PDB file of C-alpha atoms in Angstrom:
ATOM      1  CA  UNK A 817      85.714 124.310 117.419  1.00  0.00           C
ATOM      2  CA  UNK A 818      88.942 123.024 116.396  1.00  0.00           C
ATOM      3  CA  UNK A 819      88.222 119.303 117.006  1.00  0.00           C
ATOM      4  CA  UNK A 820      91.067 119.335 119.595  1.00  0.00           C
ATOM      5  CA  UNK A 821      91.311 117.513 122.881  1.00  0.00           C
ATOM      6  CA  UNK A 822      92.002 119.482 125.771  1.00  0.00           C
ATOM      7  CA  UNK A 823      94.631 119.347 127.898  1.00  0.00           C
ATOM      8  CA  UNK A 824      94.717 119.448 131.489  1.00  0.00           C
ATOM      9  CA  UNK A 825      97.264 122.304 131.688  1.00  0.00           C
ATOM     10  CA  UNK A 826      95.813 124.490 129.179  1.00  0.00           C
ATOM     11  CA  UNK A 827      96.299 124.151 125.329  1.00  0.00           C
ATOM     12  CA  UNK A 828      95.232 120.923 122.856  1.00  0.00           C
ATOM     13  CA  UNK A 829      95.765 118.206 122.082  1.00  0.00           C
ATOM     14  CA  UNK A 830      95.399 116.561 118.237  1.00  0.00           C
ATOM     15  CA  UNK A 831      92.254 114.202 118.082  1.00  0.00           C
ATOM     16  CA  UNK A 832      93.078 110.578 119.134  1.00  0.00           C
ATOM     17  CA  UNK A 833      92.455 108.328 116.443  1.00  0.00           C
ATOM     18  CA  UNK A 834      91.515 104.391 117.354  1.00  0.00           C
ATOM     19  CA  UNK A 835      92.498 101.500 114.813  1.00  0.00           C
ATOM     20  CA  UNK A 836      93.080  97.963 114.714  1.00  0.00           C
ATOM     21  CA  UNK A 837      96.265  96.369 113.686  1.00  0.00           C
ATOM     22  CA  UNK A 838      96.112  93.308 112.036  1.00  0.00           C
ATOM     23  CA  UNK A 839      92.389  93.743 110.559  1.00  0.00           C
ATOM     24  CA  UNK A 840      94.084  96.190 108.540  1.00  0.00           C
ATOM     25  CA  UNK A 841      97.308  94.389 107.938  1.00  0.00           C
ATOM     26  CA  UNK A 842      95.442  91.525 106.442  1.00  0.00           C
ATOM     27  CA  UNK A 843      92.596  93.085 104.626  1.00  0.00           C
ATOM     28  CA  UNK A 844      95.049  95.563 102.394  1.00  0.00           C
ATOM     29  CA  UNK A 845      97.023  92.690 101.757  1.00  0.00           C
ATOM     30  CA  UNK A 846      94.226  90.559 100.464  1.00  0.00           C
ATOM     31  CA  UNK A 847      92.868  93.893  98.899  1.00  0.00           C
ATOM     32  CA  UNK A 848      95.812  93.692  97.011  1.00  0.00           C
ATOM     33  CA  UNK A 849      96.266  90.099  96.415  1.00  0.00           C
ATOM     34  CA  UNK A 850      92.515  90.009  94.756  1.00  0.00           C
ATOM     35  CA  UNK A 851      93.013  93.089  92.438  1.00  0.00           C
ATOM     36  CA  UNK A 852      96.801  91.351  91.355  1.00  0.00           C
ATOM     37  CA  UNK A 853      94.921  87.960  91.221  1.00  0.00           C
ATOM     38  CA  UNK A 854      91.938  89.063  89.428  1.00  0.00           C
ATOM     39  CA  UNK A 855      93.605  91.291  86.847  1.00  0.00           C
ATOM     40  CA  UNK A 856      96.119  89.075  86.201  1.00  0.00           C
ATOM     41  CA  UNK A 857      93.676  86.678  85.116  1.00  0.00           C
ATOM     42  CA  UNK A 858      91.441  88.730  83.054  1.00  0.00           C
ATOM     43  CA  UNK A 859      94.695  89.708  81.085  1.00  0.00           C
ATOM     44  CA  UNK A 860      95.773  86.110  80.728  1.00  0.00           C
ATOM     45  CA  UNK A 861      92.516  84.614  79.684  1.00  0.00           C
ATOM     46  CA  UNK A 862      92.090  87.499  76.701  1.00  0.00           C
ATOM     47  CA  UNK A 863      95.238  86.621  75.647  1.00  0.00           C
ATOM     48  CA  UNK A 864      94.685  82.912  75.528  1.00  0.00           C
ATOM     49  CA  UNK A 865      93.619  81.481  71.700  1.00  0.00           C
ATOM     50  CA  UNK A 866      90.166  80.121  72.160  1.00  0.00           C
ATOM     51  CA  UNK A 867      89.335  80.918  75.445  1.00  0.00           C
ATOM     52  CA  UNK A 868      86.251  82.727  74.245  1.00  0.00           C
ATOM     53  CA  UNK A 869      87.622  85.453  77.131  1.00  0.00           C
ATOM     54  CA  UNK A 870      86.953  89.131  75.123  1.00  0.00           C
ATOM     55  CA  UNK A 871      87.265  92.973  76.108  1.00  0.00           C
ATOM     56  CA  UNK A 872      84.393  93.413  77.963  1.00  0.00           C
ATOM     57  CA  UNK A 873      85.075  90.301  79.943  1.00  0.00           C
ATOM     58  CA  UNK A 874      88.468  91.690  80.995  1.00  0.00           C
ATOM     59  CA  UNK A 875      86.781  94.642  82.013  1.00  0.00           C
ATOM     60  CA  UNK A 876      84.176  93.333  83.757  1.00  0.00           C
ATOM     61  CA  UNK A 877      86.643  91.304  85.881  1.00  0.00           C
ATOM     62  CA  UNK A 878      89.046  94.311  86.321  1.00  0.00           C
ATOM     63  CA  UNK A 879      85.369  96.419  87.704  1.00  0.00           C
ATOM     64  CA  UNK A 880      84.850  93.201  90.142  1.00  0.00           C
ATOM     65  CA  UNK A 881      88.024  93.019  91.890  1.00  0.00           C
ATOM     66  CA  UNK A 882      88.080  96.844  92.416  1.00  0.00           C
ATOM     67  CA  UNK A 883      84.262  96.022  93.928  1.00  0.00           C
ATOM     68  CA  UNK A 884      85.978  93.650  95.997  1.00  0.00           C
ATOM     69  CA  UNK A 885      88.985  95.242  96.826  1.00  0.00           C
ATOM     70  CA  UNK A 886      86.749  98.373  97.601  1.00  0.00           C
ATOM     71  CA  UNK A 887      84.891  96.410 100.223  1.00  0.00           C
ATOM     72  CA  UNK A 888      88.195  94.923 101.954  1.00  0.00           C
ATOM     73  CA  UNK A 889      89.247  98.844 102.090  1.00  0.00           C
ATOM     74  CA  UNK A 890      86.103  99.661 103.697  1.00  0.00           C
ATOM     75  CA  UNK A 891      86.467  97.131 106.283  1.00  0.00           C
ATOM     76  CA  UNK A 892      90.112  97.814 107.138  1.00  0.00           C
ATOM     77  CA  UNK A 893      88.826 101.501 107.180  1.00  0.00           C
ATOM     78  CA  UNK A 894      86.960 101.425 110.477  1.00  0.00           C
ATOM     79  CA  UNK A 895      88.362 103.996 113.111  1.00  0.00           C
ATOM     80  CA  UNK A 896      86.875 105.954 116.493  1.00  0.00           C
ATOM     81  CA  UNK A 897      88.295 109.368 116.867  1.00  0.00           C
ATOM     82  CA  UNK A 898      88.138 111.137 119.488  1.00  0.00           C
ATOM     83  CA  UNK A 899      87.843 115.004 120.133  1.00  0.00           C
ATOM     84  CA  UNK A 900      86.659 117.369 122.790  1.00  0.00           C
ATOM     85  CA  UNK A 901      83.203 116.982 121.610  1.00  0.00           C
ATOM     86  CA  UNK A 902      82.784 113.197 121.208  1.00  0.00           C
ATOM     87  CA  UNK A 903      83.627 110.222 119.811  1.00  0.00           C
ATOM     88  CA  UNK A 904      83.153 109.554 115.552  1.00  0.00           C
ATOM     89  CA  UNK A 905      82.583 106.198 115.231  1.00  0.00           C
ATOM     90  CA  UNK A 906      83.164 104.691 112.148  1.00  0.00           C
ATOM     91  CA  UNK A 907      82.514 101.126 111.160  1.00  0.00           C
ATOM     92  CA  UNK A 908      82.088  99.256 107.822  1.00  0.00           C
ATOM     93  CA  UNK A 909      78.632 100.462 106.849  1.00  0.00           C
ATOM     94  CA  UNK A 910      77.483 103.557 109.054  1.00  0.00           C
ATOM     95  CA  UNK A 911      79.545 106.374 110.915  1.00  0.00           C
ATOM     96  CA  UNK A 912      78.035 107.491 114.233  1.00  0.00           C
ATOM     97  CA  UNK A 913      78.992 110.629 115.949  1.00  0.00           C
ATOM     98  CA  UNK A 914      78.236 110.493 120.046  1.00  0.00           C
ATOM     99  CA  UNK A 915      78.832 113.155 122.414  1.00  0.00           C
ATOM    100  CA  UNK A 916      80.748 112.234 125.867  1.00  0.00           C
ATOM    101  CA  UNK A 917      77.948 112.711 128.017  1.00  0.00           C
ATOM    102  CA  UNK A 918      76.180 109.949 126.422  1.00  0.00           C
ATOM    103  CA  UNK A 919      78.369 107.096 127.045  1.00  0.00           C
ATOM    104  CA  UNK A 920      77.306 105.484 130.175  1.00  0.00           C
ATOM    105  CA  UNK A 921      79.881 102.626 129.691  1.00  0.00           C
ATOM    106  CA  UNK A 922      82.500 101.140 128.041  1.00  0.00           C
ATOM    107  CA  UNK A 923      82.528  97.169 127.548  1.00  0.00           C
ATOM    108  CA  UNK A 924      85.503  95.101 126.484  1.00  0.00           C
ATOM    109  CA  UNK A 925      85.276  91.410 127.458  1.00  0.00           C
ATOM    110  CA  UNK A 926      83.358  88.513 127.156  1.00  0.00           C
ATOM    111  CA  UNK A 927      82.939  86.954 123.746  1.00  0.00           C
ATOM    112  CA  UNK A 928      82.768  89.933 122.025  1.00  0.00           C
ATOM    113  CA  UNK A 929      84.678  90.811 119.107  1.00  0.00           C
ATOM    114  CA  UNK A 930      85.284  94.313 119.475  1.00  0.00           C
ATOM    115  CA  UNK A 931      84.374  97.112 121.777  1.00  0.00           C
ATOM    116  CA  UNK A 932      81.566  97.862 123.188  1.00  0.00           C
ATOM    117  CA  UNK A 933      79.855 101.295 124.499  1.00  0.00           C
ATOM    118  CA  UNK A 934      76.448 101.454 126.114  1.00  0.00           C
ATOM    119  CA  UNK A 935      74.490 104.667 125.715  1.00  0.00           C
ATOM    120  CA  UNK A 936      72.276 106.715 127.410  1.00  0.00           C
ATOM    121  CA  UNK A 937      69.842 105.702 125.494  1.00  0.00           C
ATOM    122  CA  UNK A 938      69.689 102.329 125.896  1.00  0.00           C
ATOM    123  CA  UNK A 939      71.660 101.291 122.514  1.00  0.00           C
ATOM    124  CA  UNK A 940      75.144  99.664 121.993  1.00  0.00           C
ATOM    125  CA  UNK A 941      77.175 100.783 119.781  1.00  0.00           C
ATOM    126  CA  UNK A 942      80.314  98.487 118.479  1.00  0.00           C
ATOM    127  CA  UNK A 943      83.550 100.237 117.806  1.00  0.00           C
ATOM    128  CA  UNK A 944      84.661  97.654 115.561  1.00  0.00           C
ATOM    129  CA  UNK A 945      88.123  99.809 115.559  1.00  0.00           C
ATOM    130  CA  UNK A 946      89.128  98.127 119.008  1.00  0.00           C
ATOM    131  CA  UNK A 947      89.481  94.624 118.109  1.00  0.00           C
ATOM    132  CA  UNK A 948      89.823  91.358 120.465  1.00  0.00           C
ATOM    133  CA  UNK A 949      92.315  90.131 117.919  1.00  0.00           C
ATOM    134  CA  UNK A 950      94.588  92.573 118.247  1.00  0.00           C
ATOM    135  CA  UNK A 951      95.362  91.067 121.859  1.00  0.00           C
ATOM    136  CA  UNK A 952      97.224  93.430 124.923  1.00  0.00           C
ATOM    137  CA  UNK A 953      97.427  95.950 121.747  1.00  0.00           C
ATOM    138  CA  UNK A 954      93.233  96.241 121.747  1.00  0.00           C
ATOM    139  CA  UNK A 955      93.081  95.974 126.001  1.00  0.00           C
ATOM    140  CA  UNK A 956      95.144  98.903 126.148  1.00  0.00           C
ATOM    141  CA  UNK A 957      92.936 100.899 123.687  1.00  0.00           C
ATOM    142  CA  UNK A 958      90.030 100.070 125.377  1.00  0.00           C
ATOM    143  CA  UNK A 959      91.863 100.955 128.513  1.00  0.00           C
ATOM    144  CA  UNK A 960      92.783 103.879 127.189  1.00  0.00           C
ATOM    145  CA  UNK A 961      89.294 104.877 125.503  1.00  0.00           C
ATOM    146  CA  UNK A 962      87.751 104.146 129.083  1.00  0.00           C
ATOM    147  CA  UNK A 963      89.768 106.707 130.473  1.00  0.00           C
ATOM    148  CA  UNK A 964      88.785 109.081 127.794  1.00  0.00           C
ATOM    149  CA  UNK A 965      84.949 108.758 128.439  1.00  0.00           C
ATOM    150  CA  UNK A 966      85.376 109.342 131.965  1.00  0.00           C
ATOM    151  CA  UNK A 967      88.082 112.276 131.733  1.00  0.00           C
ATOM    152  CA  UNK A 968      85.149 113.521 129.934  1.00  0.00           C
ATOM    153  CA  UNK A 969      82.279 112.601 131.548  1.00  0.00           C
ATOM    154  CA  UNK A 970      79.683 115.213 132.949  1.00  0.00           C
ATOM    155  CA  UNK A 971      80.244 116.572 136.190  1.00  0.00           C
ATOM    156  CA  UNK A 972      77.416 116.883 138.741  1.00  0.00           C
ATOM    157  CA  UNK A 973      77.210 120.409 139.936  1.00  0.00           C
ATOM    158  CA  UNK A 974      79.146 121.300 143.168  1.00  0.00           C
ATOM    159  CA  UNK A 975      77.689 122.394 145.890  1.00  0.00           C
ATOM    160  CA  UNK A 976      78.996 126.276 146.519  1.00  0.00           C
ATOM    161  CA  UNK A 977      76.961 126.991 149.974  1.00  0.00           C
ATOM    162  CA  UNK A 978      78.960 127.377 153.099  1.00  0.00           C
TER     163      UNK A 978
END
């Protein structure tokens, strides 16, 4: 398949792509900030007299901020798309793909952080890409994700006898 939604007059739809706003607003900028920081003072402390700083310390602190910077990337990376198949979840460490019919719920409220689904199998999976931070921005993507599941949701098989 395409990996297109469909529509409810015929044709499809693109994927729908989750994110969250300011996790990503603030972690590229500090992604940024530590590589600028970092570099800056590698470059500064090998060109100091005396500071004992040499090449392969520069480099070394050049390799750590990209380390860093490559983390804060992978956390500002996390997503949920959605397509006519499922839903690809992907969070800092592990990407999970489910299929429709095995969301029984999804959960936004309470203390939690994020999103929530509950699966037929008994397991919770976070969707770390619909964030409580993000405020009426994240309700209405969980709102909105909620109506996805059960647009899509398995339908018990009508009854055709007269």
């Amino acid at each position: 398949m395409s990996g297109a939604t469909p529509r409810a007059g015929g044709g499809t739809a693109a994927p729908r792509v989750f994110r969250p706003r300011r996790a990503r607003v603030v972690g590229l900028a500090f992604a940024v900030g530590i590589v600028v920081v970092w570099v800056g003072m590698a470059i500064g402390l090998s060109l100091a007299p005396d500071s004992g700083w040499g090449a392969q310390d520069t480099v070394s602190a050049a390799v750590f901020a990209a380390l860093l910077a490559g983390v804060l990337v992978r956390l500002v990376s996390v997503r949920a798309r959605a397509d006519a198949e499922g839903l690809e979840v992907r969070n800092v460490v592990f990407t999970r793909r489910v299929d429709w019919g095995a969301i029984v719920a999804v959960r936004f409220g309470g203390a939690d952080p994020w999103l929530t689904l509950d699966l037929d199998d008994g397991e919770n999976l976070a969707v770390m890409a619909v964030q409580r931070a993000d405020g009426e921005f994240a309700r209405a993507e969980a709102l909105r994700l909620a109506r996805l599941v059960e647009a899509h949701a398995p339908r018990p098989p009508q009854d055709t006898r007269d």
